[in-house]
PDB file of C-alpha atoms in Angstrom:
ATOM      1  CA  MET I  21       0.200  -0.396  -0.237  1.00 93.00           C
ATOM      2  CA  THR I  22       0.951   3.631  -0.592  1.00 97.00           C
ATOM      3  CA  ARG I  23       0.000   6.229   1.165  1.00 98.00           C
ATOM      4  CA  ILE I  24       0.032  10.297   0.645  1.00 98.00           C
ATOM      5  CA  SER I  25       1.764  12.863   2.798  1.00 98.00           C
ATOM      6  CA  ALA I  26       2.011  16.631   2.021  1.00 98.00           C
ATOM      7  CA  ASP I  27       3.299  20.064   3.495  1.00 98.00           C
ATOM      8  CA  SER I  28       0.024  21.575   5.689  1.00 97.00           C
ATOM      9  CA  THR I  29       1.141  23.808   2.898  1.00 97.00           C
ATOM     10  CA  CYS I  30      -0.632  22.644   0.387  1.00 97.00           C
ATOM     11  CA  ASP I  31      -4.140  24.473   1.344  1.00 97.00           C
ATOM     12  CA  LEU I  32      -6.333  21.720   0.475  1.00 97.00           C
ATOM     13  CA  SER I  33      -9.710  21.565   3.355  1.00 95.00           C
ATOM     14  CA  PRO I  34      -9.696  19.316   6.328  1.00 95.00           C
ATOM     15  CA  ASP I  35     -12.685  17.290   4.162  1.00 96.00           C
ATOM     16  CA  LEU I  36     -10.523  16.652   1.353  1.00 96.00           C
ATOM     17  CA  VAL I  37      -7.367  15.011   3.581  1.00 97.00           C
ATOM     18  CA  GLU I  38      -9.407  13.328   5.416  1.00 97.00           C
ATOM     19  CA  SER I  39     -11.239  11.289   2.201  1.00 97.00           C
ATOM     20  CA  LEU I  40      -8.418  11.462  -0.026  1.00 96.00           C
ATOM     21  CA  GLY I  41      -6.217   9.726   3.164  1.00 97.00           C
ATOM     22  CA  ILE I  42      -3.729  12.024   3.383  1.00 98.00           C
ATOM     23  CA  THR I  43      -1.206  13.143   6.093  1.00 98.00           C
ATOM     24  CA  ILE I  44      -0.140  16.577   6.586  1.00 98.00           C
ATOM     25  CA  THR I  45       3.530  17.601   7.935  1.00 97.00           C
ATOM     26  CA  PRO I  46       2.502  20.770   9.003  1.00 97.00           C
ATOM     27  CA  LEU I  47       5.028  23.978   9.042  1.00 97.00           C
ATOM     28  CA  SER I  48       5.041  26.420  12.425  1.00 96.00           C
ATOM     29  CA  ILE I  49       4.063  29.946  13.150  1.00 95.00           C
ATOM     30  CA  THR I  50       6.071  31.894  15.750  1.00 95.00           C
ATOM     31  CA  VAL I  51       4.024  34.310  16.938  1.00 95.00           C
ATOM     32  CA  ASP I  52       6.532  36.363  19.045  1.00 93.00           C
ATOM     33  CA  ASP I  53       8.367  33.910  21.204  1.00 91.00           C
ATOM     34  CA  ASP I  54       5.272  31.175  20.997  1.00 94.00           C
ATOM     35  CA  VAL I  55       5.209  28.864  18.392  1.00 95.00           C
ATOM     36  CA  PHE I  56       1.865  27.207  17.047  1.00 96.00           C
ATOM     37  CA  LYS I  57       1.848  24.575  14.730  1.00 96.00           C
ATOM     38  CA  ASP I  58       0.150  25.515  11.073  1.00 95.00           C
ATOM     39  CA  GLY I  59      -3.467  23.811  11.035  1.00 91.00           C
ATOM     40  CA  ILE I  60      -3.240  21.894  14.053  1.00 93.00           C
ATOM     41  CA  ASP I  61      -3.562  25.330  16.873  1.00 93.00           C
ATOM     42  CA  ILE I  62      -3.566  28.691  15.124  1.00 94.00           C
ATOM     43  CA  THR I  63      -6.073  29.338  12.595  1.00 93.00           C
ATOM     44  CA  PRO I  64      -5.625  31.389   9.793  1.00 93.00           C
ATOM     45  CA  THR I  65      -8.170  34.257  11.263  1.00 93.00           C
ATOM     46  CA  GLN I  66      -6.078  33.969  14.650  1.00 94.00           C
ATOM     47  CA  LEU I  67      -2.625  34.228  12.632  1.00 91.00           C
ATOM     48  CA  ILE I  68      -4.414  38.544  10.554  1.00 90.00           C
ATOM     49  CA  ALA I  69      -5.711  39.425  14.652  1.00 92.00           C
ATOM     50  CA  TYR I  70      -1.679  38.895  15.779  1.00 92.00           C
ATOM     51  CA  VAL I  71      -0.288  40.574  13.111  1.00 88.00           C
ATOM     52  CA  GLU I  72      -3.101  43.307  13.229  1.00 87.00           C
ATOM     53  CA  ALA I  73      -2.081  43.581  17.000  1.00 92.00           C
ATOM     54  CA  GLY I  74       1.723  44.170  16.452  1.00 90.00           C
ATOM     55  CA  LYS I  75       3.201  40.948  17.054  1.00 92.00           C
ATOM     56  CA  HIS I  76       5.858  39.212  14.973  1.00 90.00           C
ATOM     57  CA  CYS I  77       4.806  36.425  12.849  1.00 90.00           C
ATOM     58  CA  GLN I  78       6.936  34.317  10.885  1.00 90.00           C
ATOM     59  CA  THR I  79       7.041  30.766   9.208  1.00 92.00           C
ATOM     60  CA  GLY I  80       9.215  27.471   9.884  1.00 95.00           C
ATOM     61  CA  ALA I  81       9.830  24.466   7.974  1.00 97.00           C
ATOM     62  CA  VAL I  82       9.408  21.174   9.078  1.00 97.00           C
ATOM     63  CA  ASN I  83      12.297  19.885  10.233  1.00 97.00           C
ATOM     64  CA  VAL I  84      14.976  17.041   9.659  1.00 98.00           C
ATOM     65  CA  PHE I  85      13.635  15.388  12.966  1.00 98.00           C
ATOM     66  CA  GLU I  86       9.833  15.915  12.533  1.00 98.00           C
ATOM     67  CA  TYR I  87      10.310  14.472   8.826  1.00 98.00           C
ATOM     68  CA  GLN I  88      11.711  11.709  10.419  1.00 98.00           C
ATOM     69  CA  GLN I  89       9.620  11.144  12.696  1.00 97.00           C
ATOM     70  CA  HIS I  90       6.132  11.721  10.623  1.00 98.00           C
ATOM     71  CA  PHE I  91       8.010   8.702   8.012  1.00 98.00           C
ATOM     72  CA  GLU I  92       8.730   6.176  10.439  1.00 97.00           C
ATOM     73  CA  LYS I  93       5.134   6.089  11.658  1.00 97.00           C
ATOM     74  CA  MET I  94       4.134   6.225   8.156  1.00 97.00           C
ATOM     75  CA  THR I  95       6.353   3.245   7.528  1.00 96.00           C
ATOM     76  CA  ALA I  96       5.281   1.698  10.622  1.00 94.00           C
ATOM     77  CA  GLN I  97       3.110  -1.459   9.183  1.00 92.00           C
ATOM     78  CA  GLY I  98       5.361  -1.818   5.349  1.00 93.00           C
ATOM     79  CA  ASP I  99       4.007   0.601   3.370  1.00 95.00           C
ATOM     80  CA  GLU I 100       5.579   2.933   1.240  1.00 98.00           C
ATOM     81  CA  VAL I 101       4.966   6.881   1.037  1.00 98.00           C
ATOM     82  CA  VAL I 102       5.173   9.332  -1.555  1.00 98.00           C
ATOM     83  CA  HIS I 103       5.617  12.854  -0.039  1.00 98.00           C
ATOM     84  CA  ILE I 104       4.915  16.303  -1.987  1.00 98.00           C
ATOM     85  CA  SER I 105       6.559  19.155  -0.122  1.00 98.00           C
ATOM     86  CA  LEU I 106       6.247  23.290  -0.311  1.00 97.00           C
ATOM     87  CA  GLY I 107       9.029  24.140  -3.605  1.00 97.00           C
ATOM     88  CA  SER I 108      12.041  24.104  -2.651  1.00 97.00           C
ATOM     89  CA  GLY I 109      12.321  27.588  -3.570  1.00 94.00           C
ATOM     90  CA  PHE I 110      10.061  29.286  -0.985  1.00 92.00           C
ATOM     91  CA  SER I 111      11.453  26.756   1.692  1.00 94.00           C
ATOM     92  CA  SER I 112      13.617  23.875   3.492  1.00 97.00           C
ATOM     93  CA  CYS I 113      11.111  22.019   3.789  1.00 98.00           C
ATOM     94  CA  TYR I 114      12.118  19.888   0.514  1.00 98.00           C
ATOM     95  CA  ASN I 115      15.232  19.328   1.319  1.00 98.00           C
ATOM     96  CA  ASN I 116      14.937  18.308   4.925  1.00 98.00           C
ATOM     97  CA  ALA I 117      11.817  15.719   3.501  1.00 98.00           C
ATOM     98  CA  LEU I 118      14.833  14.177   1.406  1.00 97.00           C
ATOM     99  CA  LEU I 119      17.533  14.243   4.022  1.00 98.00           C
ATOM    100  CA  ALA I 120      15.175  12.224   6.862  1.00 98.00           C
ATOM    101  CA  ALA I 121      14.054  10.406   3.318  1.00 97.00           C
ATOM    102  CA  ARG I 122      17.382   8.455   3.219  1.00 96.00           C
ATOM    103  CA  ASP I 123      16.341   6.309   6.897  1.00 93.00           C
ATOM    104  CA  PHE I 124      13.291   5.333   4.726  1.00 97.00           C
ATOM    105  CA  PRO I 125      13.640   3.258   1.375  1.00 94.00           C
ATOM    106  CA  GLY I 126      10.169   2.894   1.124  1.00 95.00           C
ATOM    107  CA  VAL I 127       9.655   6.972   0.927  1.00 98.00           C
ATOM    108  CA  ARG I 128       9.378   9.098  -2.301  1.00 98.00           C
ATOM    109  CA  VAL I 129       9.889  12.938  -1.548  1.00 98.00           C
ATOM    110  CA  VAL I 130       8.176  15.310  -4.758  1.00 98.00           C
ATOM    111  CA  ASP I 131       9.326  18.576  -4.950  1.00 98.00           C
ATOM    112  CA  SER I 132       6.328  20.205  -6.076  1.00 98.00           C
ATOM    113  CA  ARG I 133       7.872  23.491  -6.975  1.00 97.00           C
ATOM    114  CA  ASN I 134       4.953  25.611  -5.897  1.00 97.00           C
ATOM    115  CA  LEU I 135       2.922  26.913  -2.591  1.00 95.00           C
ATOM    116  CA  SER I 136      -0.758  26.653  -1.729  1.00 96.00           C
ATOM    117  CA  THR I 137      -3.039  24.594  -4.179  1.00 97.00           C
ATOM    118  CA  GLY I 138      -0.322  24.828  -6.747  1.00 97.00           C
ATOM    119  CA  SER I 139       0.764  21.764  -4.102  1.00 98.00           C
ATOM    120  CA  GLY I 140      -2.662  21.215  -3.735  1.00 97.00           C
ATOM    121  CA  HIS I 141      -3.025  19.691  -7.373  1.00 97.00           C
ATOM    122  CA  ILE I 142      -0.007  17.772  -7.108  1.00 98.00           C
ATOM    123  CA  VAL I 143      -1.535  15.892  -3.647  1.00 98.00           C
ATOM    124  CA  TYR I 144      -5.134  15.100  -4.968  1.00 98.00           C
ATOM    125  CA  GLU I 145      -3.769  13.334  -8.005  1.00 97.00           C
ATOM    126  CA  ALA I 146      -1.488  11.809  -6.104  1.00 98.00           C
ATOM    127  CA  ALA I 147      -3.789  10.276  -4.079  1.00 98.00           C
ATOM    128  CA  LEU I 148      -6.010   9.364  -6.532  1.00 97.00           C
ATOM    129  CA  LEU I 149      -3.617   7.433  -7.940  1.00 98.00           C
ATOM    130  CA  ALA I 150      -2.187   5.154  -4.968  1.00 98.00           C
ATOM    131  CA  ALA I 151      -5.876   4.724  -4.427  1.00 97.00           C
ATOM    132  CA  GLN I 152      -5.162   2.556  -7.868  1.00 97.00           C
ATOM    133  CA  GLY I 153      -3.091   0.649  -5.500  1.00 96.00           C
ATOM    134  CA  LYS I 154      -0.504   2.643  -7.951  1.00 97.00           C
ATOM    135  CA  PRO I 155       3.358   1.755  -6.367  1.00 97.00           C
ATOM    136  CA  ALA I 156       5.100   4.881  -4.423  1.00 97.00           C
ATOM    137  CA  SER I 157       8.293   5.158  -7.599  1.00 96.00           C
ATOM    138  CA  GLU I 158       5.735   5.185 -10.173  1.00 98.00           C
ATOM    139  CA  ILE I 159       3.335   7.849  -8.517  1.00 98.00           C
ATOM    140  CA  ALA I 160       6.265  10.080  -7.709  1.00 98.00           C
ATOM    141  CA  GLU I 161       7.428   9.307 -11.383  1.00 98.00           C
ATOM    142  CA  GLU I 162       4.004  10.278 -12.499  1.00 98.00           C
ATOM    143  CA  LEU I 163       4.053  13.681 -10.626  1.00 98.00           C
ATOM    144  CA  GLU I 164       6.969  14.369 -12.299  1.00 97.00           C
ATOM    145  CA  GLN I 165       5.754  14.628 -15.260  1.00 96.00           C
ATOM    146  CA  LEU I 166       2.552  17.235 -13.751  1.00 97.00           C
ATOM    147  CA  VAL I 167       4.736  19.410 -11.895  1.00 97.00           C
ATOM    148  CA  PRO I 168       5.502  22.254 -14.853  1.00 96.00           C
ATOM    149  CA  LYS I 169       1.766  22.096 -15.853  1.00 95.00           C
ATOM    150  CA  VAL I 170       0.344  23.648 -12.568  1.00 96.00           C
ATOM    151  CA  ASP I 171      -0.400  27.285 -13.115  1.00 94.00           C
ATOM    152  CA  ALA I 172      -0.431  29.076  -9.685  1.00 95.00           C
ATOM    153  CA  SER I 173      -0.979  31.977  -8.605  1.00 95.00           C
ATOM    154  CA  PHE I 174      -3.054  35.265  -6.617  1.00 94.00           C
ATOM    155  CA  ILE I 175      -4.111  38.652  -6.519  1.00 94.00           C
ATOM    156  CA  ILE I 176      -2.908  40.684  -3.596  1.00 90.00           C
ATOM    157  CA  ASP I 177      -5.343  43.198  -1.846  1.00 86.00           C
ATOM    158  CA  GLN I 178      -2.033  45.045  -0.328  1.00 76.00           C
ATOM    159  CA  LEU I 179       2.033  44.920   0.057  1.00 68.00           C
ATOM    160  CA  ASP I 180       2.516  45.209   3.586  1.00 64.00           C
ATOM    161  CA  TYR I 181       2.473  41.392   4.567  1.00 56.00           C
ATOM    162  CA  LEU I 182       4.584  41.282   1.764  1.00 58.00           C
ATOM    163  CA  ALA I 183       7.140  43.950   3.008  1.00 46.00           C
ATOM    164  CA  ARG I 184       6.756  42.961   6.770  1.00 58.00           C
ATOM    165  CA  GLY I 185       8.137  39.332   5.757  1.00 53.00           C
ATOM    166  CA  GLY I 186      10.781  41.123   3.459  1.00 49.00           C
ATOM    167  CA  ARG I 187       9.382  39.900   0.037  1.00 50.00           C
ATOM    168  CA  CYS I 188       9.275  43.443  -1.238  1.00 45.00           C
ATOM    169  CA  SER I 189       9.784  46.868  -0.070  1.00 39.00           C
ATOM    170  CA  ALA I 190       8.083  48.891   2.237  1.00 40.00           C
ATOM    171  CA  ILE I 191       8.141  51.478  -0.135  1.00 37.00           C
ATOM    172  CA  THR I 192       6.849  49.467  -2.652  1.00 46.00           C
ATOM    173  CA  ALA I 193       4.271  49.070  -0.576  1.00 40.00           C
ATOM    174  CA  HIS I 194       3.141  52.408   0.146  1.00 36.00           C
ATOM    175  CA  GLY I 195       3.380  53.248  -3.576  1.00 44.00           C
ATOM    176  CA  ALA I 196       1.032  50.553  -4.195  1.00 47.00           C
ATOM    177  CA  ARG I 197      -2.188  51.065  -1.843  1.00 51.00           C
ATOM    178  CA  ILE I 198      -1.553  55.101  -2.641  1.00 44.00           C
ATOM    179  CA  LEU I 199      -2.173  54.282  -6.442  1.00 46.00           C
ATOM    180  CA  ARG I 200      -4.444  50.957  -5.727  1.00 62.00           C
ATOM    181  CA  LEU I 201      -2.580  48.997  -7.187  1.00 78.00           C
ATOM    182  CA  LYS I 202      -3.617  44.860  -6.658  1.00 86.00           C
ATOM    183  CA  PRO I 203      -1.537  42.553  -7.995  1.00 86.00           C
ATOM    184  CA  SER I 204      -0.508  39.591  -9.032  1.00 85.00           C
ATOM    185  CA  ILE I 205       1.785  37.104  -7.557  1.00 86.00           C
ATOM    186  CA  GLU I 206       2.802  33.942 -10.563  1.00 90.00           C
ATOM    187  CA  VAL I 207       4.621  31.218  -9.585  1.00 92.00           C
ATOM    188  CA  ARG I 208       6.983  30.539 -12.586  1.00 90.00           C
ATOM    189  CA  ASP I 209       9.454  27.551 -12.649  1.00 89.00           C
ATOM    190  CA  GLY I 210       8.969  26.923  -9.373  1.00 89.00           C
ATOM    191  CA  ALA I 211       9.850  30.808  -8.201  1.00 86.00           C
ATOM    192  CA  MET I 212       7.211  33.876  -7.272  1.00 82.00           C
ATOM    193  CA  ILE I 213       7.050  36.757  -9.872  1.00 83.00           C
ATOM    194  CA  VAL I 214       4.978  39.379 -10.123  1.00 80.00           C
ATOM    195  CA  GLY I 215       2.459  39.503 -13.125  1.00 82.00           C
ATOM    196  CA  ARG I 216      -0.307  42.158 -14.331  1.00 85.00           C
ATOM    197  CA  LYS I 217      -0.992  44.978 -11.691  1.00 86.00           C
ATOM    198  CA  TYR I 218      -4.303  45.659 -11.095  1.00 89.00           C
ATOM    199  CA  ARG I 219      -6.220  49.258 -10.431  1.00 85.00           C
ATOM    200  CA  GLY I 220      -9.091  50.030  -7.839  1.00 84.00           C
ATOM    201  CA  HIS I 221     -11.522  48.188  -5.956  1.00 87.00           C
ATOM    202  CA  PHE I 222      -9.963  44.940  -4.706  1.00 90.00           C
ATOM    203  CA  GLU I 223     -13.731  43.138  -6.352  1.00 91.00           C
ATOM    204  CA  LYS I 224     -13.106  44.850  -9.888  1.00 92.00           C
ATOM    205  CA  ALA I 225      -9.811  44.035  -9.902  1.00 93.00           C
ATOM    206  CA  VAL I 226     -10.041  39.903  -8.753  1.00 95.00           C
ATOM    207  CA  LYS I 227     -12.341  39.733 -11.909  1.00 94.00           C
ATOM    208  CA  LEU I 228     -10.719  41.141 -14.149  1.00 94.00           C
ATOM    209  CA  TYR I 229      -7.556  38.527 -12.512  1.00 95.00           C
ATOM    210  CA  VAL I 230      -9.687  35.525 -13.357  1.00 94.00           C
ATOM    211  CA  GLN I 231     -10.652  36.474 -16.978  1.00 92.00           C
ATOM    212  CA  ASP I 232      -6.570  37.458 -17.182  1.00 91.00           C
ATOM    213  CA  ARG I 233      -5.790  33.966 -15.627  1.00 91.00           C
ATOM    214  CA  LEU I 234      -8.584  31.962 -17.936  1.00 88.00           C
ATOM    215  CA  GLU I 235      -7.338  33.547 -21.460  1.00 83.00           C
ATOM    216  CA  GLN I 236      -3.273  32.509 -21.069  1.00 69.00           C
ATOM    217  CA  ASN I 237      -1.913  30.577 -24.043  1.00 57.00           C
ATOM    218  CA  GLY I 238      -2.280  26.636 -23.123  1.00 63.00           C
ATOM    219  CA  ALA I 239      -5.428  24.408 -22.935  1.00 85.00           C
ATOM    220  CA  LEU I 240      -6.352  24.141 -19.808  1.00 88.00           C
ATOM    221  CA  ASP I 241      -6.968  20.305 -18.695  1.00 92.00           C
ATOM    222  CA  PRO I 242     -11.083  20.572 -17.538  1.00 92.00           C
ATOM    223  CA  CYS I 243     -10.539  18.076 -14.267  1.00 94.00           C
ATOM    224  CA  ARG I 244     -10.514  20.321 -11.302  1.00 96.00           C
ATOM    225  CA  ALA I 245      -9.393  24.266 -10.663  1.00 97.00           C
ATOM    226  CA  PHE I 246      -9.232  25.145  -7.067  1.00 98.00           C
ATOM    227  CA  ILE I 247     -10.370  28.947  -5.743  1.00 98.00           C
ATOM    228  CA  THR I 248      -7.938  29.836  -2.586  1.00 97.00           C
ATOM    229  CA  HIS I 249      -8.391  32.698  -0.444  1.00 96.00           C
ATOM    230  CA  ALA I 250      -6.791  34.302   2.338  1.00 94.00           C
ATOM    231  CA  GLY I 251      -9.826  36.333   4.336  1.00 90.00           C
ATOM    232  CA  CYS I 252     -12.272  37.260   1.452  1.00 94.00           C
ATOM    233  CA  SER I 253     -15.633  38.126   1.630  1.00 94.00           C
ATOM    234  CA  ASP I 254     -17.965  34.860   0.822  1.00 96.00           C
ATOM    235  CA  ASP I 255     -19.715  37.554  -2.148  1.00 96.00           C
ATOM    236  CA  VAL I 256     -15.913  38.251  -3.704  1.00 96.00           C
ATOM    237  CA  VAL I 257     -15.552  34.175  -3.303  1.00 97.00           C
ATOM    238  CA  SER I 258     -19.673  33.335  -4.972  1.00 97.00           C
ATOM    239  CA  ALA I 259     -18.485  36.216  -7.479  1.00 96.00           C
ATOM    240  CA  VAL I 260     -15.487  33.989  -8.363  1.00 96.00           C
ATOM    241  CA  ARG I 261     -16.950  30.735  -8.575  1.00 97.00           C
ATOM    242  CA  SER I 262     -19.605  31.877 -10.952  1.00 95.00           C
ATOM    243  CA  LEU I 263     -17.192  33.225 -13.423  1.00 93.00           C
ATOM    244  CA  LEU I 264     -15.696  29.827 -13.545  1.00 94.00           C
ATOM    245  CA  GLU I 265     -18.881  27.989 -13.615  1.00 94.00           C
ATOM    246  CA  GLU I 266     -20.156  31.131 -16.767  1.00 92.00           C
ATOM    247  CA  LYS I 267     -16.827  29.742 -18.494  1.00 88.00           C
ATOM    248  CA  GLY I 268     -17.385  26.525 -18.227  1.00 89.00           C
ATOM    249  CA  TYR I 269     -14.268  24.783 -18.084  1.00 89.00           C
ATOM    250  CA  PHE I 270     -14.285  23.004 -15.395  1.00 94.00           C
ATOM    251  CA  GLN I 271     -15.821  19.625 -14.653  1.00 94.00           C
ATOM    252  CA  GLU I 272     -14.967  20.381 -10.720  1.00 96.00           C
ATOM    253  CA  ILE I 273     -14.582  23.274  -8.779  1.00 97.00           C
ATOM    254  CA  ILE I 274     -13.132  23.739  -5.317  1.00 97.00           C
ATOM    255  CA  ILE I 275     -12.955  26.076  -2.505  1.00 97.00           C
ATOM    256  CA  THR I 276     -10.257  26.150   0.440  1.00 97.00           C
ATOM    257  CA  GLU I 277      -8.962  28.596   2.579  1.00 96.00           C
ATOM    258  CA  ALA I 278      -5.248  29.083   2.776  1.00 95.00           C
ATOM    259  CA  GLY I 279      -3.356  28.093   6.328  1.00 94.00           C
ATOM    260  CA  CYS I 280      -1.101  30.678   7.726  1.00 93.00           C
ATOM    261  CA  THR I 281       1.893  30.408   6.044  1.00 89.00           C
ATOM    262  CA  ILE I 282       0.849  31.656   3.214  1.00 87.00           C
ATOM    263  CA  THR I 283      -1.767  34.101   4.956  1.00 90.00           C
ATOM    264  CA  ASN I 284       1.416  35.135   7.026  1.00 86.00           C
ATOM    265  CA  HIS I 285       3.322  36.218   3.810  1.00 81.00           C
ATOM    266  CA  CYS I 286      -0.017  37.312   1.713  1.00 83.00           C
ATOM    267  CA  GLY I 287      -2.342  39.045   4.369  1.00 85.00           C
ATOM    268  CA  PRO I 288      -6.243  38.807   3.689  1.00 88.00           C
ATOM    269  CA  ASN I 289      -8.202  39.695   0.909  1.00 90.00           C
ATOM    270  CA  THR I 290      -5.832  36.758  -1.193  1.00 93.00           C
ATOM    271  CA  LEU I 291      -7.493  34.886  -3.809  1.00 97.00           C
ATOM    272  CA  GLY I 292      -6.244  32.592  -6.465  1.00 96.00           C
ATOM    273  CA  VAL I 293      -7.683  30.359  -9.008  1.00 96.00           C
ATOM    274  CA  LEU I 294      -5.221  27.676  -9.416  1.00 96.00           C
ATOM    275  CA  PHE I 295      -5.462  24.777 -12.356  1.00 95.00           C
ATOM    276  CA  ARG I 296      -3.429  23.030 -14.172  1.00 93.00           C
ATOM    277  CA  ARG I 297      -2.826  22.947 -18.073  1.00 91.00           C
ATOM    278  CA  LEU I 298      -2.577  19.726 -20.496  1.00 89.00           C
ATOM    279  CA  SER I 299       0.771  20.663 -21.835  1.00 79.00           C
TER     280      SER I 299
END
């Protein structure tokens, strides 16, 4: 039997994780001197409240020892494991998992080269392949082919959270606020880049962002799309879902909430439409 494991940054909902039989390794969230586990003893709403209260919040990778404990538990009954990590360009999780897997011949580690439900697509597919009874080596090989086909991006209401984490300058964040710019962040070749910048209210910018993403070159894989958000209103999420449904591209549309790791970097009013391409 092959079991599927993933970092908490895959941002799949608890219901999906349970129904697909996925085991999650949580990243850590340090708030001043207190350490929490992403999705276990801290929620995105609580994290935002801490940040707004002026507390220093920082994310931390799963360390080698934690992965060793995790893999030992998962392989105790002789099962094989495929672990899908947060992209190696964003964290040391992948390298730590690789080091830990040296002690467990039945464990395969896959670099998603992505984050949030960009990784979630890979995890979801891995669970489907495991349910078909495929061995870990075959699943890992198929996932490697899938990784470059994932289209991951987000639109961000404010750059303040990225500035706090050192991912953009305070001057850039201030300028974007004055000009009412809402930048899109895209994952390309395992790294984040700034895409198109939208101007005006967040609700209007989100609609333009969705239209742009669906008009990119390359045939869309109709299997599924994720709408993943941090702190967006139900009205905004529903409007995005309606836009996707009107296009009729996808057989399944899954709405998930971004976990603490993504929320800490991007802040509230962040939304992404993440899907796969056929090539």
